[in-house]
Coordinates of C-alpha atoms and ligand atoms in Angstrom, one line a residue:
M1 CA 7.4 -16.8 21.6
A2 CA 7.5 -20.4 21.2
G3 CA 7.3 -20.0 25.0
G4 CA 11.2 -20.2 25.5
A5 CA 12.7 -17.8 27.2
F6 CA 15.2 -19.4 29.0
A7 CA 15.8 -17.8 32.1
P8 CA 19.6 -16.4 32.9
T9 CA 19.9 -16.3 36.7
S10 CA 21.0 -13.5 38.9
G11 CA 24.1 -14.6 39.0
K12 CA 25.2 -16.3 42.4
G13 CA 22.1 -15.7 44.1
K14 CA 22.5 -11.8 44.2
E15 CA 20.0 -9.2 44.0
Y16 CA 20.8 -6.7 41.6
P17 CA 18.9 -3.4 41.9
G18 CA 16.5 -2.4 39.0
K19 CA 12.9 -1.2 38.3
F20 CA 10.4 -2.4 35.9
T21 CA 10.6 0.7 33.3
G22 CA 8.9 1.6 31.0
R23 CA 11.4 0.4 28.3
V24 CA 10.9 -3.0 30.4
L25 CA 7.3 -2.7 29.8
L26 CA 8.1 -2.0 25.8
T27 CA 9.8 -4.6 25.6
C28 CA 7.4 -7.2 27.2
I29 CA 4.8 -6.1 24.6
F30 CA 6.9 -6.7 21.9
A31 CA 7.8 -10.4 23.0
A32 CA 3.7 -10.7 23.7
T33 CA 4.1 -9.6 19.9
G34 CA 6.3 -12.2 18.4
D35 CA 4.0 -14.4 20.8
L36 CA 0.2 -13.7 19.5
I37 CA 2.0 -14.2 15.7
F38 CA 3.2 -17.3 16.6
G39 CA -0.3 -18.3 18.1
Y40 CA -2.0 -16.6 15.3
D41 CA -0.6 -18.8 12.6
L42 CA -0.7 -22.1 14.6
G43 CA -4.5 -21.0 14.6
I44 CA -5.4 -19.7 11.5
S45 CA -4.7 -22.3 8.6
G46 CA -7.2 -24.8 10.3
G47 CA -10.3 -22.9 10.2
V48 CA -9.4 -21.4 6.1
T49 CA -8.9 -25.1 5.0
S50 CA -12.1 -25.7 6.0
M51 CA -13.8 -22.9 4.5
D52 CA -15.8 -23.9 1.2
V53 CA -14.4 -20.2 -1.0
F54 CA -10.4 -21.4 0.0
L55 CA -11.3 -24.9 -0.5
K56 CA -12.6 -24.5 -4.3
K57 CA -9.8 -22.0 -4.8
F58 CA -7.0 -24.0 -4.0
F59 CA -7.9 -27.4 -3.5
P60 CA -11.0 -28.2 -5.8
D61 CA -10.2 -31.8 -5.6
V62 CA -10.6 -31.5 -1.6
Y63 CA -13.7 -29.8 -2.2
K64 CA -15.4 -31.8 -5.0
R65 CA -14.9 -34.7 -2.6
E66 CA -15.7 -33.0 0.8
S67 CA -18.7 -31.8 -0.8
S68 CA -20.0 -34.9 -2.4
V69 CA -19.6 -37.1 0.7
K70 CA -23.6 -37.9 1.9
P71 CA -23.9 -38.3 5.6
S72 CA -24.2 -41.7 4.7
D73 CA -21.0 -42.5 3.2
D74 CA -17.3 -43.0 4.7
Q75 CA -16.2 -39.2 6.7
Y76 CA -13.0 -40.1 7.8
C77 CA -11.1 -39.5 4.5
K78 CA -13.0 -36.5 3.2
F79 CA -10.3 -34.1 3.8
D80 CA -7.1 -36.3 3.0
S81 CA -4.7 -34.4 0.6
Q82 CA -1.3 -34.2 1.4
I83 CA -1.2 -30.7 -0.8
L84 CA -3.8 -29.2 1.9
T85 CA -1.9 -30.4 5.0
L86 CA 1.4 -28.8 3.4
F87 CA -0.2 -25.5 3.7
T88 CA -0.7 -25.9 7.4
S89 CA 2.5 -28.0 7.9
S90 CA 5.3 -25.8 5.6
L91 CA 5.2 -23.1 8.1
Y92 CA 7.4 -25.4 10.8
L93 CA 9.6 -26.8 8.5
S94 CA 11.1 -23.2 7.6
A95 CA 10.8 -21.6 11.2
L96 CA 13.0 -25.0 12.1
V97 CA 15.4 -24.1 9.3
S98 CA 16.0 -20.3 10.3
S99 CA 16.3 -21.0 14.3
I100 CA 19.3 -22.4 12.9
F101 CA 20.7 -19.7 11.2
A102 CA 18.8 -17.1 13.5
S103 CA 21.0 -18.6 16.4
M104 CA 24.2 -17.7 15.0
A105 CA 23.2 -14.2 13.5
T106 CA 21.6 -13.7 17.1
R107 CA 24.9 -14.3 18.6
K108 CA 27.1 -12.7 16.0
Y109 CA 25.0 -9.2 14.6
G110 CA 22.7 -8.8 17.7
R111 CA 18.9 -9.0 18.9
R112 CA 17.7 -6.2 17.4
P113 CA 18.9 -7.0 13.5
T114 CA 17.1 -10.7 14.0
M115 CA 13.9 -8.9 15.1
M116 CA 13.5 -6.7 12.6
T117 CA 13.8 -9.4 9.8
S118 CA 11.2 -11.6 11.4
G119 CA 9.0 -8.5 11.6
L120 CA 10.2 -7.9 7.7
L121 CA 9.2 -11.6 6.8
F122 CA 6.1 -11.5 8.5
A123 CA 4.9 -8.5 6.7
A124 CA 6.4 -10.5 3.2
G125 CA 4.0 -13.7 4.1
A126 CA 1.1 -11.8 5.1
I127 CA 1.1 -9.9 1.9
V128 CA 1.9 -12.9 -0.1
N129 CA -0.5 -15.2 1.3
G130 CA -3.6 -12.5 1.5
L131 CA -2.9 -12.0 -2.5
A132 CA -2.5 -15.5 -2.8
M133 CA -3.6 -16.8 -6.5
N134 CA -2.7 -20.2 -6.2
V135 CA -0.9 -23.2 -4.3
P136 CA 2.8 -22.5 -4.3
M137 CA 1.8 -18.6 -3.3
L138 CA 0.0 -19.9 -0.3
I139 CA 3.3 -22.0 0.2
I140 CA 5.8 -19.5 0.0
G141 CA 3.6 -17.2 2.0
R142 CA 3.6 -20.0 4.6
L143 CA 7.3 -20.4 4.4
L144 CA 8.3 -17.0 4.6
L145 CA 5.6 -16.7 8.0
G146 CA 7.5 -20.1 9.2
F147 CA 11.0 -17.8 8.8
G148 CA 9.9 -14.9 10.4
I149 CA 8.9 -17.5 13.4
G150 CA 12.1 -19.0 13.5
C151 CA 13.9 -15.2 13.9
A152 CA 11.2 -14.1 16.3
N153 CA 11.6 -17.3 18.5
Q154 CA 15.2 -17.1 18.6
S155 CA 16.0 -13.3 19.4
V156 CA 12.7 -12.5 21.3
P157 CA 12.6 -14.1 24.3
I158 CA 16.3 -13.8 24.6
Y159 CA 15.9 -10.1 24.0
L160 CA 13.3 -10.0 26.7
S161 CA 14.9 -12.2 29.1
E162 CA 17.9 -9.8 28.9
V163 CA 16.1 -6.8 29.3
A164 CA 13.6 -7.5 32.4
P165 CA 14.8 -7.4 36.0
Y166 CA 15.9 -11.3 36.5
K167 CA 13.3 -11.2 39.2
Y168 CA 10.6 -11.2 36.9
R169 CA 11.8 -13.7 34.3
G170 CA 10.3 -16.6 35.8
A171 CA 6.5 -15.1 35.5
L172 CA 7.5 -13.9 31.8
N173 CA 8.6 -17.3 31.1
M174 CA 4.7 -18.6 31.2
T175 CA 3.0 -15.4 30.2
F176 CA 4.8 -16.7 26.6
Q177 CA 2.2 -19.7 26.7
L178 CA -0.5 -17.1 27.9
F179 CA 0.2 -14.8 24.7
I180 CA 0.8 -17.9 22.2
T181 CA -2.9 -19.1 23.6
I182 CA -3.9 -15.5 22.6
G183 CA -3.0 -15.9 19.5
I184 CA -4.8 -19.0 18.8
L185 CA -7.9 -17.2 20.2
I186 CA -7.3 -14.2 17.6
A187 CA -7.2 -16.4 15.0
N188 CA -10.1 -18.9 16.0
F189 CA -12.6 -15.8 16.4
L190 CA -11.7 -14.2 13.0
N191 CA -12.4 -17.2 11.5
F192 CA -15.8 -17.9 12.9
A193 CA -16.4 -13.9 12.6
F194 CA -15.3 -13.3 9.0
A195 CA -16.8 -16.4 7.6
K196 CA -19.8 -15.7 9.2
W197 CA -19.7 -11.6 8.2
I198 CA -17.7 -11.2 4.9
E199 CA -18.5 -12.6 1.8
G200 CA -16.4 -14.8 -0.7
E201 CA -12.5 -14.9 -0.9
M202 CA -12.2 -11.7 1.5
A203 CA -12.9 -13.7 4.5
W204 CA -9.6 -15.7 3.9
R205 CA -7.6 -13.2 2.6
L206 CA -8.0 -10.5 5.6
N207 CA -7.4 -13.9 7.8
L208 CA -4.2 -14.6 5.9
G209 CA -2.9 -10.9 5.5
G210 CA -3.6 -9.6 8.7
V211 CA -0.6 -10.7 10.1
I212 CA 1.0 -7.9 8.5
V213 CA -0.1 -5.7 11.5
P214 CA 2.2 -7.2 14.3
G215 CA 4.7 -8.1 11.6
L216 CA 5.1 -4.2 11.1
I217 CA 4.9 -3.5 15.2
I218 CA 7.7 -6.2 15.6
F219 CA 9.8 -4.4 12.6
I220 CA 9.3 -0.5 13.8
G221 CA 9.8 -1.3 17.7
S222 CA 13.1 -3.5 17.0
C223 CA 14.2 -0.4 14.7
L224 CA 13.4 2.0 17.8
L225 CA 14.9 0.1 20.9
P226 CA 18.6 -0.3 21.6
D227 CA 19.9 -3.7 21.6
T228 CA 20.5 -5.6 25.1
P229 CA 23.5 -4.8 27.4
N230 CA 24.5 -8.6 27.3
S231 CA 24.5 -8.5 23.4
E232 CA 26.9 -5.0 23.4
I233 CA 29.3 -6.8 25.4
E234 CA 29.7 -10.0 23.3
R235 CA 30.4 -7.7 20.3
G236 CA 32.8 -5.9 22.4
N237 CA 30.8 -2.6 23.1
Y238 CA 31.4 -2.1 26.6
D239 CA 30.7 1.3 27.2
R240 CA 27.4 1.5 25.4
A241 CA 26.4 -1.8 27.2
K242 CA 26.9 0.2 30.4
E243 CA 24.7 3.3 29.2
Q244 CA 21.9 0.7 28.3
L245 CA 21.8 -1.2 31.5
L246 CA 21.7 2.4 33.5
K247 CA 18.8 3.4 31.3
L248 CA 17.2 -0.1 31.7
R249 CA 17.4 -0.3 35.5
K250 CA 16.8 3.7 36.1
V251 CA 19.1 3.5 39.3
D252 CA 22.5 5.2 40.0
N253 CA 24.8 2.0 40.2
V254 CA 24.5 -1.1 38.1
D255 CA 28.4 -1.6 38.4
E256 CA 27.8 -5.6 40.3
E257 CA 25.3 -6.5 37.3
F258 CA 27.4 -5.2 35.1
N259 CA 30.6 -6.8 35.9
D260 CA 28.4 -10.2 35.9
L261 CA 27.5 -9.9 32.9
V262 CA 31.2 -9.4 31.6
E263 CA 32.2 -12.0 33.4
A264 CA 29.5 -14.3 32.0
S265 CA 30.5 -13.4 28.9
E266 CA 33.8 -14.0 29.2
K267 CA 33.3 -17.6 30.4
A268 CA 30.3 -18.0 27.5
K269 CA 33.6 -17.4 25.3
L270 CA 35.6 -20.1 26.7
V271 CA 32.8 -22.5 25.6
Q272 CA 33.8 -22.9 21.7
H273 CA 32.0 -25.7 20.5
A274 CA 28.9 -25.4 22.8
W275 CA 27.3 -28.1 20.1
L276 CA 29.4 -30.7 20.8
N277 CA 30.1 -29.8 24.6
I278 CA 26.0 -30.3 25.2
F279 CA 27.0 -33.9 24.2
E280 CA 28.9 -35.1 27.2
R281 CA 28.2 -37.2 29.7
K282 CA 27.4 -34.6 32.7
Y283 CA 24.5 -33.0 30.3
R284 CA 22.7 -36.3 29.6
P285 CA 20.3 -36.3 31.5
Q286 CA 19.1 -32.9 30.8
L287 CA 19.6 -33.3 27.1
F288 CA 17.6 -36.2 27.5
F289 CA 14.7 -33.9 28.4
A290 CA 15.6 -31.4 25.7
F291 CA 14.4 -33.5 23.5
C292 CA 11.5 -35.6 25.0
I293 CA 9.6 -32.6 26.6
P294 CA 9.3 -31.0 23.5
M295 CA 8.5 -34.4 21.3
F296 CA 6.3 -35.9 23.8
Q297 CA 4.3 -32.0 24.1
Q298 CA 3.6 -32.4 20.4
L299 CA 2.8 -36.1 20.7
T300 CA -0.1 -35.5 22.9
G301 CA -2.1 -34.6 20.1
M302 CA -3.2 -30.8 21.0
N303 CA -2.1 -29.7 17.4
V304 CA -4.6 -32.0 15.6
I305 CA -7.4 -29.9 17.8
V306 CA -5.4 -26.4 17.5
F307 CA -4.5 -26.8 13.7
Y308 CA -7.9 -29.0 12.4
A309 CA -10.7 -28.6 14.8
P310 CA -12.8 -26.9 12.2
I311 CA -12.0 -30.3 10.2
L312 CA -12.4 -32.4 12.7
F313 CA -15.9 -31.0 13.8
K314 CA -16.9 -31.2 9.9
T315 CA -16.0 -34.7 9.9
I316 CA -17.8 -35.8 12.5
G317 CA -20.9 -33.9 11.2
F318 CA -21.3 -30.4 12.0
G319 CA -21.9 -27.8 9.5
S320 CA -19.3 -24.7 8.7
N321 CA -20.5 -22.2 11.2
A322 CA -21.1 -24.9 14.4
S323 CA -17.7 -26.1 13.5
L324 CA -15.6 -22.6 13.6
F325 CA -17.7 -22.0 16.8
S326 CA -16.9 -25.0 18.2
S327 CA -13.3 -24.0 17.9
L328 CA -13.6 -20.7 18.9
I329 CA -14.6 -22.3 22.3
T330 CA -12.0 -24.4 22.8
G331 CA -9.4 -21.5 21.9
I332 CA -11.1 -19.6 25.0
V333 CA -10.9 -22.8 27.2
N334 CA -7.4 -23.2 26.0
M335 CA -6.3 -19.4 27.4
L336 CA -8.1 -19.4 30.5
A337 CA -7.1 -22.8 31.9
T338 CA -3.2 -21.5 30.6
F339 CA -3.9 -19.7 33.8
V340 CA -4.2 -22.0 36.2
S341 CA -0.8 -23.7 35.3
I342 CA 0.3 -19.9 36.0
S343 CA -0.8 -19.5 39.3
T344 CA 0.0 -23.1 40.5
V345 CA 3.0 -24.4 39.4
D346 CA 5.4 -23.2 42.1
K347 CA 2.8 -24.3 44.3
F348 CA 1.9 -27.7 43.0
G349 CA 5.4 -28.3 41.0
R350 CA 5.8 -29.7 37.9
K351 CA 5.8 -33.2 38.0
K352 CA 2.4 -32.8 39.7
L353 CA 0.7 -31.1 36.7
F354 CA 2.6 -32.8 34.3
L355 CA 0.7 -36.1 36.0
Y356 CA -2.5 -34.7 36.5
G357 CA -2.8 -33.0 33.4
G358 CA -1.7 -36.4 31.5
L359 CA -4.6 -38.3 33.6
Q360 CA -6.6 -35.8 32.3
M361 CA -6.0 -35.9 28.7
L362 CA -5.9 -39.5 28.7
V363 CA -9.8 -39.8 30.4
S364 CA -10.9 -37.6 27.7
Q365 CA -9.0 -39.2 24.9
I366 CA -10.6 -42.1 25.7
V367 CA -14.5 -40.7 25.9
I368 CA -13.8 -38.9 22.4
T369 CA -12.6 -42.3 20.8
I370 CA -15.3 -44.2 22.6
A371 CA -17.8 -41.4 21.1
I372 CA -16.4 -41.4 17.5
A373 CA -16.2 -45.6 17.5
M374 CA -20.1 -45.2 18.6
K375 CA -21.6 -43.2 16.2
F376 CA -19.0 -43.8 13.0
G377 CA -17.2 -47.4 13.4
L378 CA -15.3 -48.4 11.1
S379 CA -17.7 -47.2 8.0
G380 CA -17.1 -43.6 8.6
N381 CA -21.0 -43.1 8.2
P382 CA -22.8 -41.8 11.1
G383 CA -26.2 -41.6 10.3
V384 CA -28.3 -38.7 11.9
I385 CA -26.2 -36.8 14.4
S386 CA -27.9 -35.5 17.7
N387 CA -27.2 -32.4 19.8
G388 CA -26.4 -34.5 22.4
Y389 CA -23.9 -36.3 20.8
A390 CA -22.2 -32.8 19.5
Y391 CA -22.2 -31.3 22.6
T392 CA -20.3 -34.4 24.3
V393 CA -17.7 -34.6 21.5
V394 CA -17.5 -30.8 22.4
V395 CA -16.8 -31.3 26.2
F396 CA -14.9 -33.6 26.0
I397 CA -12.5 -31.7 23.7
C398 CA -12.6 -28.6 25.7
V399 CA -11.9 -31.0 28.8
Y400 CA -8.5 -32.5 26.9
V401 CA -7.5 -29.0 25.5
A402 CA -8.2 -27.9 29.6
A403 CA -5.7 -30.9 30.6
F404 CA -3.1 -29.5 27.8
A405 CA -3.1 -26.1 28.7
W406 CA -2.4 -26.1 32.5
S407 CA 0.2 -29.2 32.1
W408 CA 2.4 -29.7 28.7
G409 CA 1.2 -26.6 27.1
P410 CA 3.3 -24.1 29.4
L411 CA 5.5 -26.5 31.2
G412 CA 7.0 -28.3 27.7
W413 CA 8.6 -24.3 27.1
L414 CA 9.2 -24.0 30.9
V415 CA 10.9 -27.3 31.9
P416 CA 13.5 -27.5 29.1
S417 CA 14.4 -23.9 29.8
E418 CA 15.2 -23.9 33.4
I419 CA 17.3 -27.4 33.6
F420 CA 20.2 -26.8 32.0
P421 CA 23.6 -24.6 33.1
L422 CA 24.4 -21.0 31.5
E423 CA 27.2 -22.6 29.1
V424 CA 25.1 -24.7 26.7
R425 CA 21.6 -23.3 27.9
S426 CA 21.4 -21.6 24.4
T427 CA 22.5 -24.1 22.7
A428 CA 19.3 -26.5 24.5
Q429 CA 17.2 -24.0 23.9
S430 CA 17.7 -24.4 20.0
I431 CA 17.5 -28.1 20.3
T432 CA 14.1 -27.5 22.3
V433 CA 12.8 -25.3 20.0
S434 CA 13.7 -27.5 17.2
V435 CA 12.4 -30.8 17.9
N436 CA 9.2 -29.2 18.4
M437 CA 9.1 -27.7 15.1
I438 CA 9.9 -31.3 13.7
I439 CA 7.4 -32.7 15.6
T440 CA 5.0 -29.9 14.8
F441 CA 5.9 -30.7 11.3
V442 CA 5.2 -34.0 11.1
I443 CA 1.5 -33.8 12.9
A444 CA 0.4 -31.0 10.8
Q445 CA 1.1 -33.0 7.6
I446 CA 0.3 -36.7 8.8
F447 CA -2.8 -35.4 10.4
T448 CA -5.6 -36.1 7.4
A449 CA -4.1 -39.1 6.9
M450 CA -4.0 -40.4 10.1
L451 CA -7.7 -39.9 10.7
C452 CA -8.6 -41.3 7.0
H453 CA -6.3 -44.9 8.2
L454 CA -6.5 -45.0 11.6
K455 CA -10.5 -43.7 11.9
F456 CA -11.6 -43.7 15.5
G457 CA -8.4 -45.0 17.0
L458 CA -6.9 -41.2 16.0
F459 CA -6.9 -40.0 19.7
I460 CA -5.9 -43.8 21.2
C461 CA -2.8 -43.6 19.3
F462 CA -2.2 -40.1 21.1
A463 CA -3.6 -41.5 24.6
V464 CA -1.0 -44.5 24.5
C465 CA 1.9 -41.9 24.1
V466 CA 0.4 -40.2 26.9
I467 CA 0.6 -42.8 28.8
V468 CA 4.3 -43.4 28.0
M469 CA 5.3 -39.8 28.7
S470 CA 3.8 -40.4 32.0
I471 CA 5.4 -42.8 33.0
V472 CA 9.0 -41.3 31.7
I473 CA 8.0 -38.3 33.8
Y474 CA 7.3 -40.3 36.8
K475 CA 10.2 -42.1 37.3
L476 CA 13.1 -40.3 35.4
L477 CA 12.0 -36.2 36.3
P478 CA 13.2 -34.8 39.4
E479 CA 11.7 -32.1 40.7
T480 CA 12.6 -28.6 39.9
K481 CA 10.1 -26.3 41.9
G482 CA 11.6 -24.0 44.0
V483 CA 15.1 -24.3 42.7
P484 CA 17.6 -21.8 42.3
I485 CA 18.7 -22.1 38.5
E486 CA 22.4 -21.6 39.2
E487 CA 22.2 -24.7 42.0
M488 CA 19.7 -27.1 39.4
T489 CA 22.6 -29.7 38.9
T490 CA 22.7 -30.9 42.3
V491 CA 18.9 -32.4 41.7
W492 CA 20.0 -34.5 39.1
R493 CA 22.9 -35.6 41.2
N494 CA 20.9 -36.3 43.6
H495 CA 18.5 -38.5 41.5
P496 CA 18.3 -42.2 41.6
H497 CA 18.5 -42.3 38.0
W498 CA 20.5 -39.9 36.8
S499 CA 23.1 -39.6 39.9
K500 CA 25.3 -42.2 38.0
Y501 CA 26.4 -39.4 35.3
F502 CA 27.7 -37.7 37.6
Y503 CA 29.6 -39.9 40.1
E504 CA 30.8 -42.5 38.0
D505 CA 34.0 -42.4 36.3
D506 CA 34.3 -40.1 33.4
A507 CA 36.8 -41.8 31.4
K508 CA 34.7 -44.9 31.2
F509 CA 31.6 -43.3 29.1
E510 CA 33.3 -40.0 27.8
T511 CA 34.4 -40.9 24.0
N512 CA 32.3 -43.5 22.3
K513 CA 28.8 -42.9 24.0
S514 CA 28.8 -39.5 22.7
I515 CA 29.1 -40.2 19.4
V516 CA 26.8 -43.3 19.6
I517 CA 24.0 -40.7 21.3
G518 CA 25.0 -38.3 18.5
I519 CA 24.1 -40.6 15.5
L520 CA 21.3 -42.3 17.1
L521 CA 19.6 -38.7 17.7
S522 CA 20.8 -37.8 14.0
L523 CA 19.0 -41.2 12.4
F524 CA 16.0 -40.3 14.2
L525 CA 15.7 -36.8 12.7
V526 CA 15.9 -38.6 9.6
F527 CA 13.7 -41.2 10.2
I528 CA 10.9 -38.4 11.4
L529 CA 11.8 -36.6 8.2
R530 CA 11.2 -39.1 6.0
L531 CA 8.0 -40.2 7.9
A532 CA 6.7 -36.7 6.8
Ligands
BGC601 C1 2.7 -25.5 22.0 C2 1.8 -25.4 20.4 C3 0.3 -25.7 20.4 C4 0.4 -24.8 21.8 C5 -1.5 -24.3 22.4 C6 2.3 -24.5 22.7 O1 3.4 -24.4 24.1 O2 4.3 -25.5 21.3 O3 1.9 -26.7 19.4 O4 -0.2 -25.2 19.4 O5 0.7 -24.7 22.8 O6 -1.5 -23.8 23.1

């Protein structure tokens, strides 16, 4: 689920008794379903928008332009259409809006009602998209799916992290990303299989309508499962909370954990304005990364591949099936490489993976740029494309995807979730999700225009971003490997750059700086939205 479970702590480093019960397993399956849908929606639109039957029906102008372009013509602009990209991007805009409302609903009404709503929205979006007769229906369907993703992104990770015994929470955090990649892979596979084996419109209708199955699983599942102990406590139902906790942990005595949950809830209630508090000077170092990490994750350019690999492959001369097949290969690489991260993140640490992944992405982006520049130049006219050329491009795109999958992919969610203290963690999570969604929206919306105008320079633009982000990580991010979450503040206090935020005179900074930063961030968001 947007990978973003924030991992609450055991509380003061204690060990609570508790087993990995059947109930916990069921919840994990849920979270996985939410993630699969997120991944599926990420991966499905690129395949569908590269299908001729789909383009003919909804975007006849793009189809005409694409099919009339001869191999000897400029290839860069054949898919350039803002309406076509709106089909992909609209989902992320509505996900952004709904995750803000869902965060309030999750607190006020509990996690379950928000999860049920997400299931219903997924099912509704799938029906509207599967039966779509015109572009507005397509966009409305995507918007509904986006609303569902916003609700699920907010509620499922919280539900999961509150239900799972604390010692499994770290591992679960990383499996979020794994399930996103599995969702993308399923989408890539169905894009390829349906286009190859199913005739006519049915191929894309099944692709888009298929989300109804996981949507209903989430809906029915959340009708059957109870709410979390934390949510019951938050709403004053102490007896029910204890009963739930006993059932979840399957042990005779849960008093210690229960009392800590009550204490944490009381403390959280004292934090009246988390949205203002988070701008206090002492959270500034972490806040910087809550913005930068999701923004940088998207500026790696990975979603150009996830959303538009089939279009990219078609642009560089592959046939329809070869494009979808090559995208399927990138999907497999993306999923497999995620295991590397899962198994090494606690051994090598976050920084090393960020930096190594960045370097590998940079090298492959440069090679891909040279390959496209040599063949297509500025005119966009490739002449004859040899097999060797096609293989080289696919191999280097896979090298790039693997680098993302073992670095910025999972770490882009893990690191922001573990650097904040409990009292502002949920708010920080909303910021991370929102920034991620905004930049995802922007990239999805402007990709075909970027390709048309920047030509082979497309990946150079992302390569420059990778250099900047690697420098920021190297200089400013402290290593958080093996640091208990409740002691996380010490790594910031001891960092040469950030220590001043803890030791200098607070009064000097507090008032004006918060306001200035607030204004700057708002201006930045307005700027990004205007760009879109
Ligand atoms: C990112 C998505 C991306 C996916 C690729 C996720 O961590 O947030 O935007 O499509 O990884 O695997």
